[in-house]
Tab-separated table of C-alpha atoms in Angstrom:
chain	number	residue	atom	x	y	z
A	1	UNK	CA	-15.887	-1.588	-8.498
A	2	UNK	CA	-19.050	-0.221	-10.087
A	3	UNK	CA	-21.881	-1.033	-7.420
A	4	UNK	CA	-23.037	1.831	-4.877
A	5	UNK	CA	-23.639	-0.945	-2.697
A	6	UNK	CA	-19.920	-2.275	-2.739
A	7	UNK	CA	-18.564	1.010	-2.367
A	8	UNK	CA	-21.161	2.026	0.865
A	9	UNK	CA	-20.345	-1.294	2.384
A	10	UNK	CA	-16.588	-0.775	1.885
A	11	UNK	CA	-16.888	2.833	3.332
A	12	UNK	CA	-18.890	1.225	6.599
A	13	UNK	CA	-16.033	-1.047	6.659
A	14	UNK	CA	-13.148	2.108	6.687
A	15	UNK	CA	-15.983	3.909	9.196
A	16	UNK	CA	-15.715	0.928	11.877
A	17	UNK	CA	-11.793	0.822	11.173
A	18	UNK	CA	-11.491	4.707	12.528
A	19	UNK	CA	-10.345	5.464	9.074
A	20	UNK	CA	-13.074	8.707	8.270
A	21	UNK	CA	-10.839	9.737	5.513
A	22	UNK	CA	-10.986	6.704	3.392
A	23	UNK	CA	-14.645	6.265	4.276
A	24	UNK	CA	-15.632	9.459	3.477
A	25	UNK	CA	-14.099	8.898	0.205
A	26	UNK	CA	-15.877	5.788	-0.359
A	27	UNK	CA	-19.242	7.428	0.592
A	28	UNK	CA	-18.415	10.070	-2.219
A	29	UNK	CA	-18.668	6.714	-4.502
A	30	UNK	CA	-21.451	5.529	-3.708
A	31	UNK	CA	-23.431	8.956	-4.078
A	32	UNK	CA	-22.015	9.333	-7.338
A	33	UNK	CA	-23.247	6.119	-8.617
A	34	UNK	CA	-26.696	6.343	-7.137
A	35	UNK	CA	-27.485	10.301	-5.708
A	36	UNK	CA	-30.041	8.919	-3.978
A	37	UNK	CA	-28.437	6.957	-1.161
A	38	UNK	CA	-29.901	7.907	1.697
A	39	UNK	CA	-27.397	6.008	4.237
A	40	UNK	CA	-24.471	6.742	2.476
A	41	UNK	CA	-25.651	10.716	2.234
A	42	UNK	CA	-26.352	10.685	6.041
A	43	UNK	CA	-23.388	8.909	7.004
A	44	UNK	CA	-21.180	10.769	5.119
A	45	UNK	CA	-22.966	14.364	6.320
A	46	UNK	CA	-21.979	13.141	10.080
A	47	UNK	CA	-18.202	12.644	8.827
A	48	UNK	CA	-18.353	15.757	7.684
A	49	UNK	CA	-20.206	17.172	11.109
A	50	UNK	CA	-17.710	15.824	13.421
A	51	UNK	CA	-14.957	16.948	11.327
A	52	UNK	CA	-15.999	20.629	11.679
A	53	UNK	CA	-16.983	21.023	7.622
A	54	UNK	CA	-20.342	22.283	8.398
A	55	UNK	CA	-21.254	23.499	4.869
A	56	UNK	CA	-20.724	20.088	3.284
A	57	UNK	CA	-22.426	18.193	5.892
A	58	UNK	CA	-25.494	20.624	6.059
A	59	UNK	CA	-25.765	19.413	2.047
A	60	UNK	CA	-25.730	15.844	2.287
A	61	UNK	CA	-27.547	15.871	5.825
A	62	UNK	CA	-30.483	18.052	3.845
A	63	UNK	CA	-30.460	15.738	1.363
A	64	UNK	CA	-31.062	12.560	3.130
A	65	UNK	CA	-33.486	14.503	5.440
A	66	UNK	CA	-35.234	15.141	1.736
A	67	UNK	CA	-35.801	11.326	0.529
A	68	UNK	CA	-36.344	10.159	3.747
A	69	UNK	CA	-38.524	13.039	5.649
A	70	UNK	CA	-39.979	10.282	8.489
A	71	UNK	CA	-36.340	10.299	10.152
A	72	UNK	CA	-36.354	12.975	12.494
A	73	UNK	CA	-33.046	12.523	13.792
A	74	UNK	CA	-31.913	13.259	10.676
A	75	UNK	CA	-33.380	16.481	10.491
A	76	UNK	CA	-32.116	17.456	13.414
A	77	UNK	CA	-28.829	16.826	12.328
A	78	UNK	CA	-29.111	18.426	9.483
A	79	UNK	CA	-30.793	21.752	11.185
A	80	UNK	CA	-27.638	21.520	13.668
A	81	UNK	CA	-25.267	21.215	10.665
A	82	UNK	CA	-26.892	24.523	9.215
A	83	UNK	CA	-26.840	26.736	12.685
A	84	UNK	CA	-22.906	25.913	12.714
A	85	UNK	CA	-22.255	27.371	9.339
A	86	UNK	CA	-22.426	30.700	10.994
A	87	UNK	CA	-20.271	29.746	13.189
A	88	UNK	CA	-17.014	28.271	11.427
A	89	UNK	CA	-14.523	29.592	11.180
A	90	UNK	CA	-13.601	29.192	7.143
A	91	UNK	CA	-10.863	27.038	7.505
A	92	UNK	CA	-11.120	23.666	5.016
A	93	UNK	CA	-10.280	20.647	6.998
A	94	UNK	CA	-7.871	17.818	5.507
A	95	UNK	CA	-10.528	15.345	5.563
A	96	UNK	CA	-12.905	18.240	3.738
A	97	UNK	CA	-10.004	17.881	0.964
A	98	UNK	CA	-9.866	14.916	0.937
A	99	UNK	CA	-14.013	14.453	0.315
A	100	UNK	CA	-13.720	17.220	-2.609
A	101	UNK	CA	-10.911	15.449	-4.664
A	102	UNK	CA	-12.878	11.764	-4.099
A	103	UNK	CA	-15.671	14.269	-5.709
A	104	UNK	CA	-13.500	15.222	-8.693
A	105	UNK	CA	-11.750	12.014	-9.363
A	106	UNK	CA	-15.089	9.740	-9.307
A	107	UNK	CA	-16.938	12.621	-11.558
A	108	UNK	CA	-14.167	11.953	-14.006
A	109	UNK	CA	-14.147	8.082	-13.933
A	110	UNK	CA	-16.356	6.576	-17.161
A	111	UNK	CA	-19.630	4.672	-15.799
A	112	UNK	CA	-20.636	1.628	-17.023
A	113	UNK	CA	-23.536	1.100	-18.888
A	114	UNK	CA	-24.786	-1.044	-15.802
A	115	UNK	CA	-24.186	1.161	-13.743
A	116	UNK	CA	-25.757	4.233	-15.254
A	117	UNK	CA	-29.110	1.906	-15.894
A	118	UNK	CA	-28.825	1.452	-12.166
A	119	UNK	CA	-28.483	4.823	-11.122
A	120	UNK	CA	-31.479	5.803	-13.516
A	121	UNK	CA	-33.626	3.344	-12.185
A	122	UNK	CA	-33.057	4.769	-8.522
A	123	UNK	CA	-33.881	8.834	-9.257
A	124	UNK	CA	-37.912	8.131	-8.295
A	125	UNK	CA	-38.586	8.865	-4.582
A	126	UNK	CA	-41.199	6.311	-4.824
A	127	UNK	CA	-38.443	3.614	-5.668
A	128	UNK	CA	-35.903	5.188	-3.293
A	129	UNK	CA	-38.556	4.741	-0.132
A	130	UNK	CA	-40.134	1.601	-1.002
A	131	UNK	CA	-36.489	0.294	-1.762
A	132	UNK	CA	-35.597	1.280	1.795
A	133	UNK	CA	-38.083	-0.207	3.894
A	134	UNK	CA	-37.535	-3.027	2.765
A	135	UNK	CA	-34.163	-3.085	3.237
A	136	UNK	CA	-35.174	-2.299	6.890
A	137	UNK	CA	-37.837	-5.011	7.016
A	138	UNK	CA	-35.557	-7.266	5.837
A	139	UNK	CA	-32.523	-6.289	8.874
A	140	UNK	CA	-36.074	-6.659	11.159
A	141	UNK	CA	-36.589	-10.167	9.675
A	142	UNK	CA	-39.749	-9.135	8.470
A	143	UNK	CA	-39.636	-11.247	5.185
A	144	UNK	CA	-43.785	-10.601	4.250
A	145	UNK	CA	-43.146	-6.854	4.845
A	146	UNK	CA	-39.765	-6.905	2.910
A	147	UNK	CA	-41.065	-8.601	0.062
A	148	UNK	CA	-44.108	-6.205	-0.207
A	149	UNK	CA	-41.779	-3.249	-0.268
A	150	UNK	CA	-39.379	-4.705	-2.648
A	151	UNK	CA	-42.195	-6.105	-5.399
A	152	UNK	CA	-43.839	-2.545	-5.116
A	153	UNK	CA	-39.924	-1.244	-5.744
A	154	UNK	CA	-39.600	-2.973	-8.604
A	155	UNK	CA	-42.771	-1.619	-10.438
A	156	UNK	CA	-41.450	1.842	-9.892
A	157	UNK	CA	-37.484	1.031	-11.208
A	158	UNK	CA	-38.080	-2.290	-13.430
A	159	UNK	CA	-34.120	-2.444	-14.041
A	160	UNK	CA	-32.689	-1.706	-10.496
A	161	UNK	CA	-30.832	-5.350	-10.024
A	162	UNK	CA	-30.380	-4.605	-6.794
A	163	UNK	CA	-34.114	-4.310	-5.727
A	164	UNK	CA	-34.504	-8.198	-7.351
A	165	UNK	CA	-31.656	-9.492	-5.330
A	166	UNK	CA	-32.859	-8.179	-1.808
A	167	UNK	CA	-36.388	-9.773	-3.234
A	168	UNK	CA	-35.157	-12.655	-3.680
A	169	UNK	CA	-33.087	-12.593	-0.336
A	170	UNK	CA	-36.434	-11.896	1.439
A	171	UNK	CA	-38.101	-14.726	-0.180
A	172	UNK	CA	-35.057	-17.109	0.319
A	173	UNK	CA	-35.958	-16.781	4.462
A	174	UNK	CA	-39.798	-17.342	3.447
A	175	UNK	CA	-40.607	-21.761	3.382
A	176	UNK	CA	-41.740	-23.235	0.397
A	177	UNK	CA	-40.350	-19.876	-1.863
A	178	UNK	CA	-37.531	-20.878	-3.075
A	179	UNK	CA	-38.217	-21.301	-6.508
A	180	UNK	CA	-39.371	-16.943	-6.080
A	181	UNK	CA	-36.208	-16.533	-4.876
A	182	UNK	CA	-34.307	-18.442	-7.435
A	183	UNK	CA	-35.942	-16.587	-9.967
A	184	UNK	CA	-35.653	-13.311	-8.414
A	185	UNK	CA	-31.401	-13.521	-8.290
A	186	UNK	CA	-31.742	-14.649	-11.391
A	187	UNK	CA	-33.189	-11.436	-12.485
A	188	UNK	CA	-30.937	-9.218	-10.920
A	189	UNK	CA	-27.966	-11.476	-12.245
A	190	UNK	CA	-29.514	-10.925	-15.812
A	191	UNK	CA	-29.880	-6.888	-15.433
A	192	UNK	CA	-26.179	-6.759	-14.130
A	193	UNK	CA	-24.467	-10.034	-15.256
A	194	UNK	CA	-21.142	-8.547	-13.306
A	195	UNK	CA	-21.814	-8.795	-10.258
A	196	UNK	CA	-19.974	-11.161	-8.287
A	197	UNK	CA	-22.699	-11.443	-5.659
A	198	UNK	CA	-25.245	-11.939	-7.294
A	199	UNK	CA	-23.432	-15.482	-8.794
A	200	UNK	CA	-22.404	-16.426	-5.174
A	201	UNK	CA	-26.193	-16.285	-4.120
A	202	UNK	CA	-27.553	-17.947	-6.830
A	203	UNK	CA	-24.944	-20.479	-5.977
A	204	UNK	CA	-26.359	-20.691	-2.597
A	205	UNK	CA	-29.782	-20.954	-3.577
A	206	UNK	CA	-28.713	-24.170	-6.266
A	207	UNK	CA	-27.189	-25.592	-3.626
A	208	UNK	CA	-29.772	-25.508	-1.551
A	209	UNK	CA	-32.183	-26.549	-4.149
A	210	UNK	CA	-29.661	-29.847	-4.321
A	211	UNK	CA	-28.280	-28.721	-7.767
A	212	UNK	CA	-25.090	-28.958	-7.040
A	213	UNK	CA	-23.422	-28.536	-10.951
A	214	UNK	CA	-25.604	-25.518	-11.209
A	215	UNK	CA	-24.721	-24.320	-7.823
A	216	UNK	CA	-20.823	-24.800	-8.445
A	217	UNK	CA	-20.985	-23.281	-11.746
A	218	UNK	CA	-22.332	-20.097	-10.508
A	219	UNK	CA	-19.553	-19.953	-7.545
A	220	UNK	CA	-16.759	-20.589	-9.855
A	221	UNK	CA	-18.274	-17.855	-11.959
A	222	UNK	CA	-18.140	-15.396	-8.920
A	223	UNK	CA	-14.626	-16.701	-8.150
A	224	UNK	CA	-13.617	-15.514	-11.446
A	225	UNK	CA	-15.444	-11.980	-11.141
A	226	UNK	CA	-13.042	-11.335	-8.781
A	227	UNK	CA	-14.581	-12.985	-5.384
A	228	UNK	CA	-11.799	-13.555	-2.741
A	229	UNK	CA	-13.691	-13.930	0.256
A	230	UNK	CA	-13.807	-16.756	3.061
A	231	UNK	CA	-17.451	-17.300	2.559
A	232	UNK	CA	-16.955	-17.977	-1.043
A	233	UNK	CA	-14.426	-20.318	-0.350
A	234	UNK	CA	-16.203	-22.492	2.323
A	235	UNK	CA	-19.563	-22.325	-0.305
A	236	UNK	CA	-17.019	-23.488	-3.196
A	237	UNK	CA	-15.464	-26.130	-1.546
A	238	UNK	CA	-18.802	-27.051	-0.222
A	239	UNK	CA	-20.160	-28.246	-3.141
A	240	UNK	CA	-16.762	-29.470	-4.493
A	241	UNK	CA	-18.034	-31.940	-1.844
A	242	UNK	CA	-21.706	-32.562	-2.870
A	243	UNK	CA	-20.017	-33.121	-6.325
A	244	UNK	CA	-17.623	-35.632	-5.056
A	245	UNK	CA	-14.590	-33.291	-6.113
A	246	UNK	CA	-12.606	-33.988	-2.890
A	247	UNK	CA	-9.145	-33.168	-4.175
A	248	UNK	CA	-10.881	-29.825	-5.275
A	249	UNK	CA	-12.584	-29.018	-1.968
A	250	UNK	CA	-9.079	-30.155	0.241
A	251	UNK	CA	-7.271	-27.281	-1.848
A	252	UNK	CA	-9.878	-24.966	-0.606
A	253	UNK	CA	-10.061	-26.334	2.574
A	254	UNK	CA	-6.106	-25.851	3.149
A	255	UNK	CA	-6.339	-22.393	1.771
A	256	UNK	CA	-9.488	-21.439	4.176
A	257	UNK	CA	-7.495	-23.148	7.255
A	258	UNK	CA	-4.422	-20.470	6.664
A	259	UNK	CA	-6.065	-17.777	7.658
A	260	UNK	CA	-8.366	-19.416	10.296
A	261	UNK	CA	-6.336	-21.771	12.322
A	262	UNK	CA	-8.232	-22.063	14.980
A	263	UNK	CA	-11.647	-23.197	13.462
A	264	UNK	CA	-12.514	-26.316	14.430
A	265	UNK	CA	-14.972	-26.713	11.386
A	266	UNK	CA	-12.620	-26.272	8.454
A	267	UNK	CA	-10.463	-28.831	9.904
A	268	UNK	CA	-13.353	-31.467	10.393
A	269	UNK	CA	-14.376	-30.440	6.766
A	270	UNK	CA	-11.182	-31.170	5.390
A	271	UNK	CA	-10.250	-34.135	7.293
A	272	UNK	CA	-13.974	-36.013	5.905
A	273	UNK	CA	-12.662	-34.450	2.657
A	274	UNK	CA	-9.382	-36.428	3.151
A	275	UNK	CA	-11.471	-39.473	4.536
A	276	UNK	CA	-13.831	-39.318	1.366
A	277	UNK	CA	-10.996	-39.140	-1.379
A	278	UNK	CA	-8.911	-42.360	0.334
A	279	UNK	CA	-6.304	-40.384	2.108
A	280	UNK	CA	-6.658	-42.264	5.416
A	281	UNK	CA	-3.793	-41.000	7.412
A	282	UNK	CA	-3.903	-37.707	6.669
A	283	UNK	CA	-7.529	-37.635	7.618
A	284	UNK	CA	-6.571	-39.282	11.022
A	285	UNK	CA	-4.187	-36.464	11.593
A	286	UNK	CA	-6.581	-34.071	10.719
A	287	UNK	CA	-9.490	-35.021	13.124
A	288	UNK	CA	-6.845	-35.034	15.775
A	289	UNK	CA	-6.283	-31.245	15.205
A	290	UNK	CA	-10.197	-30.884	15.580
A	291	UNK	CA	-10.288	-32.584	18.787
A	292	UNK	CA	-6.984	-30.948	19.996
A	293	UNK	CA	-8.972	-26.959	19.132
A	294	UNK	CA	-12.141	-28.757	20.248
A	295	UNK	CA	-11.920	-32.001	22.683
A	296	UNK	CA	-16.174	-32.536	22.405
A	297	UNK	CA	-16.340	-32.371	18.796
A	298	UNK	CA	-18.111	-35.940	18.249
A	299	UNK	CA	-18.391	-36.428	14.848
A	300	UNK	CA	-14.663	-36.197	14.519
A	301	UNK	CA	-14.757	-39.216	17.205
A	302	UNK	CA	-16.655	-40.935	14.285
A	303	UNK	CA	-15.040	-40.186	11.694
A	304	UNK	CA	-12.011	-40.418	13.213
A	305	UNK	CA	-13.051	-44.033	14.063
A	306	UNK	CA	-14.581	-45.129	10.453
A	307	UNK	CA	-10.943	-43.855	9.097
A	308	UNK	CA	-8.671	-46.021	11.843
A	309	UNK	CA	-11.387	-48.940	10.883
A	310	UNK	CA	-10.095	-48.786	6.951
A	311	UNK	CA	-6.684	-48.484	7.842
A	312	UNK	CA	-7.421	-51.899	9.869
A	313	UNK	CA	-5.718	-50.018	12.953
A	314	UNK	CA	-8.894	-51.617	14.984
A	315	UNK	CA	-7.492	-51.605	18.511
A	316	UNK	CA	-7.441	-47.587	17.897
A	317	UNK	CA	-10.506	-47.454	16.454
A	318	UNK	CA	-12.260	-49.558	19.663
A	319	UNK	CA	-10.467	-46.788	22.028
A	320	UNK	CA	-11.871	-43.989	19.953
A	321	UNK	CA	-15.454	-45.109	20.106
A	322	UNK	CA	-15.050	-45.703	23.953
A	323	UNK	CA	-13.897	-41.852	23.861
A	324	UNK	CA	-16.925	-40.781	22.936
A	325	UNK	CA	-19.651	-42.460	24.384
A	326	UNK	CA	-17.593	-41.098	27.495
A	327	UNK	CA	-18.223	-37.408	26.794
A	328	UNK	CA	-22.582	-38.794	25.655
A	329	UNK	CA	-23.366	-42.298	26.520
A	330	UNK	CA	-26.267	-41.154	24.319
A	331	UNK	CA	-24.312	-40.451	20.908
A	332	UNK	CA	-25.730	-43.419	18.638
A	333	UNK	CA	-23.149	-43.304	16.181
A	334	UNK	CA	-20.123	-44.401	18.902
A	335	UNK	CA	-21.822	-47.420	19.553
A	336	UNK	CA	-22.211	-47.842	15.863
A	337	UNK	CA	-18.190	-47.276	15.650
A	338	UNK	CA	-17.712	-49.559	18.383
A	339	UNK	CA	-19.413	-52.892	16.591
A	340	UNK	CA	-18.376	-51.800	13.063
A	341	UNK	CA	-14.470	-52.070	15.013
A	342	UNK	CA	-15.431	-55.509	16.671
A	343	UNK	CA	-16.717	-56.673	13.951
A	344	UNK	CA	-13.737	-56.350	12.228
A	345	UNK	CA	-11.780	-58.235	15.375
A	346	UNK	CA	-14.375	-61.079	14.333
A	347	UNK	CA	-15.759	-60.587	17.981
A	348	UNK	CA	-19.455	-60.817	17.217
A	349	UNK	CA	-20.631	-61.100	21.127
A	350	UNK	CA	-19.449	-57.281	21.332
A	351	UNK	CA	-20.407	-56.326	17.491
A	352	UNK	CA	-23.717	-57.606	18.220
A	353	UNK	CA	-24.154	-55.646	21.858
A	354	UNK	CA	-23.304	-52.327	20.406
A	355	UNK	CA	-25.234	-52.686	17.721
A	356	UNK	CA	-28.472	-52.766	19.904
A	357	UNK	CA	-27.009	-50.198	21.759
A	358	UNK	CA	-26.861	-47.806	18.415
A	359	UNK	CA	-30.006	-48.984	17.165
A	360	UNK	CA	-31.774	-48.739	21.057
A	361	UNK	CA	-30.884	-45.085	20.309
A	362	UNK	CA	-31.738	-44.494	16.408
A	363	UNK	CA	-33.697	-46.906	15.362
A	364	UNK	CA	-33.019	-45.869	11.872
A	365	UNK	CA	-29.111	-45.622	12.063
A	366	UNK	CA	-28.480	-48.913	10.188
A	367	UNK	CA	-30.670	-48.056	7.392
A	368	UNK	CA	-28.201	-47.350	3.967
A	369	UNK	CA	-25.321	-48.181	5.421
C-alpha cells in the first residue's frame, strides 16, 4: 500500500479495465508518494483530457512535459490541454471529483518513513531522468544501457530502493551477473524491508543460484507481506519441490489449479509432485488430466509410465510407452519406459532392445539412474 510503483501499476490495471475513475484515483497515489512520476503525471493528465477537465490535465500534462522535456508528444498534449481551458465551459466533471477527493484523502493519509525516504530520494531531475531511461532500456532489453542508467541513478538518490531493484533486474538478464544482481535486490530489500517484491525476486534469484532454503525463505517471507499472486504461488511451490517438500508444493499446486483449470503445466507439476511423495494413483490420475487438456504432452507419457511401473500395473505401463514413441519415435525416454516395464515382466530380449534404442538416442540417458 505504500509504493508509487504499486499504486501506478494498479491504476494501469483500472486504465485497461475501462475503469478511468478508479485509475485516476490511483494515479493521484502514486503522485503523492513520489511528485515526480512522470508516467503516472502524463497518464493521469490524458484522463483528465478526455474527460473534458482541461485545467487539471493542462497541470499534470505541464508537469511531465517539465521532467521529461525530450517527449514531444507530451508537449503537445499538454499545449492542447492549455488552448481548451478557454474553451470549457466551467462545469466540474464527476470523474474531476472524483480526482480532487483521491487528492484530499491521500494528502491526509500518514506516510511511512519508507516511503517519505523514497519520495526524497526521487525530487532530483538528474535521478528522475536517469531513473527513466533505464526503465525504458530495460522494456527495450537493453540490459548494458539499463544498468548504466540505473548505477548513474543511484549516485544521484543513494536510498531510492526502487532504482537497486530495476539494477538488479537488469543485471539478472546479463550472463555471469548474478551475484550483481543478488546483491543489488538485496539492497533495495534492505532500504525498504516491506516490500513484498522485492522478497519474491530475491527468491527467484536464490533459486536460481540453486539455494533453495534461502530462496524459499524469502518467498514465504513475501507470502506473509501480503503476496497473493499466481506467480508467487507457482515460485513457492517450486522450490517446495527443489526442497523435497512435496506435500507442501501439492497444497499449492491444488490451490494454483482452481483458478487455472485448464493449464496443462500445473497439473503435470502436481501429478510429479504426487509421483515424488509416493502417492502413485493419484499421480496416475493426474497425468491423465494433462494428457486429456494436452494429448502431446510427453513427459506426462513418462511419468505417467515410471508411476504405473511402481504400482507393478506393467501391462499399462508397456502401452503407455508405445503411446509415445507413436506421437516421436525419437523421444529417448519412451524407449527408456518401455525396457524399465519389460524388465519388470522379466522379458530381457525386449528390456535389452529398448534399451539400445534409448541409449542409440541419448547416449547419456542411463547415466544416474
Amino acid at each position: 500500500g505504500g509504493t508509487a510503483e504499486g499504486h501506478y501499476l494498479t491504476a494501469l490495471c483500472y486504465k485497461k479495465l475501462g475503469k478511468d475513475a478508479e485509475a485516476a484515483k490511483a494515479f493521484q497515489n502514486t503522485i503523492h508518494i513520489n511528485a515526480n512520476h512522470v508516467d503516472a503525471l502524463s497518464q493521469l493528465g490524458i484522463i483528465q483530457y478526455n474527460a473534458a477537465d482541461y485545467k487539471s490535465a493542462s497541470v499534470n500534462l505541464s508537469r511531465a512535459s517539465a521532467l521529461l522535456p525530450a517527449d514531444t508528444q507530451l508537449a503537445q498534449y499538454a499545449e492542447k490541454a492549455k488552448a481548451k481551458i478557454g474553451g470549457a465551459t466551467g462545469t466540474v466533471s464527476t470523474l474531476a471529483k472524483v480526482t480532487k477527493a483521491a487528492a484530499a484523502s491521500v494528502a491526509a493519509a500518514p506516510t511511512t518513513a519508507t516511503t517519505a525516504a523514497g519520495a526524497k530520494a526521487t525530487t532530483s531531475s538528474a535521478h528522475i531522468s536517469a531513473y527513466n531511461e533505464g526503465l525504458q532500456l530495460l522494456k527495450e532489453s537493453d540490459y548494458y544501457g539499463a544498468i548504466t542508467a540505473f548505477q548513474k541513478a543511484a549516485k544521484e538518490a543513494p536510498a531510492h530502493a526502487a532504482t537497486y531493484y530495476n539494477l538488479g533486474l537488469a543485471y539478472r538478464e546479463v550472463k555471469g551477473e548474478m551475484g550483481n544482481a543478488l546483491k543489488h535486490i538485496q539492497k533495495a530489500s534492505t532500504l525498504d524491508s516491506k516490500n513484498s517484491k522485492f522478497h519474491h525476486a530475491l527468491g527467484a534469484i536464490y533459486y536460481e543460484m540453486g539455494e533453495g532454503q534461502k530462496a524459499q525463505g524469502s518467498f514465504e517471507q513475501a507470502y506473509l507481506m501480503g503476496m497473493k499472486t499466481k506467480s508467487l504461488y507457482k515460485s513457492l511451490a517450486s522450490t517446495y519441490m527443489f526442497n523435497e517438500q512435496y506435500d507442501k508444493a501439492i497444497l499449492l499446486y491444488e490451490t494454483a489449479i482452481k483458478e487455472e483449470p485448464e493449464d496443462a503445466q500445473l497439473h503435470f507439476n502436481l501429478a510429479t509432485a504426487y509421483l515424488n511423495a509416493k502417492k502413485l494413483n493419484a499421480s496416475v490420475a493426474q497425468f491423465d488430466k494433462v494428457l486429456a487438456i494436452n494429448p502431446g504432452y510427453k513427459d506426462a507419457y513418462y511419468n505417467k509410465g515410471c508411476a504405473l511401473v511402481q504400482l507393478e500395473r506393467y501391462d499399462e505401463a508397456v502401452k503407455t510407452g508405445e503411446a509415445v514413441i507413436k506421437i516421436d519415435k525419437d523421444y529417448a525416454k519412451g524407449y527408456l519406459l518401455l525396457a524399465s516395464a519389460y524388465s519388470k515382466k522379466n522379458d530381457s530380449y525386449h528390456q535389452d532392445k529398448y534399451e539400445k534404442m534409448a541409449k542409440r538416442l541419448d547416449p547419456n540417458i542411463l547415466k544416474g539412474l
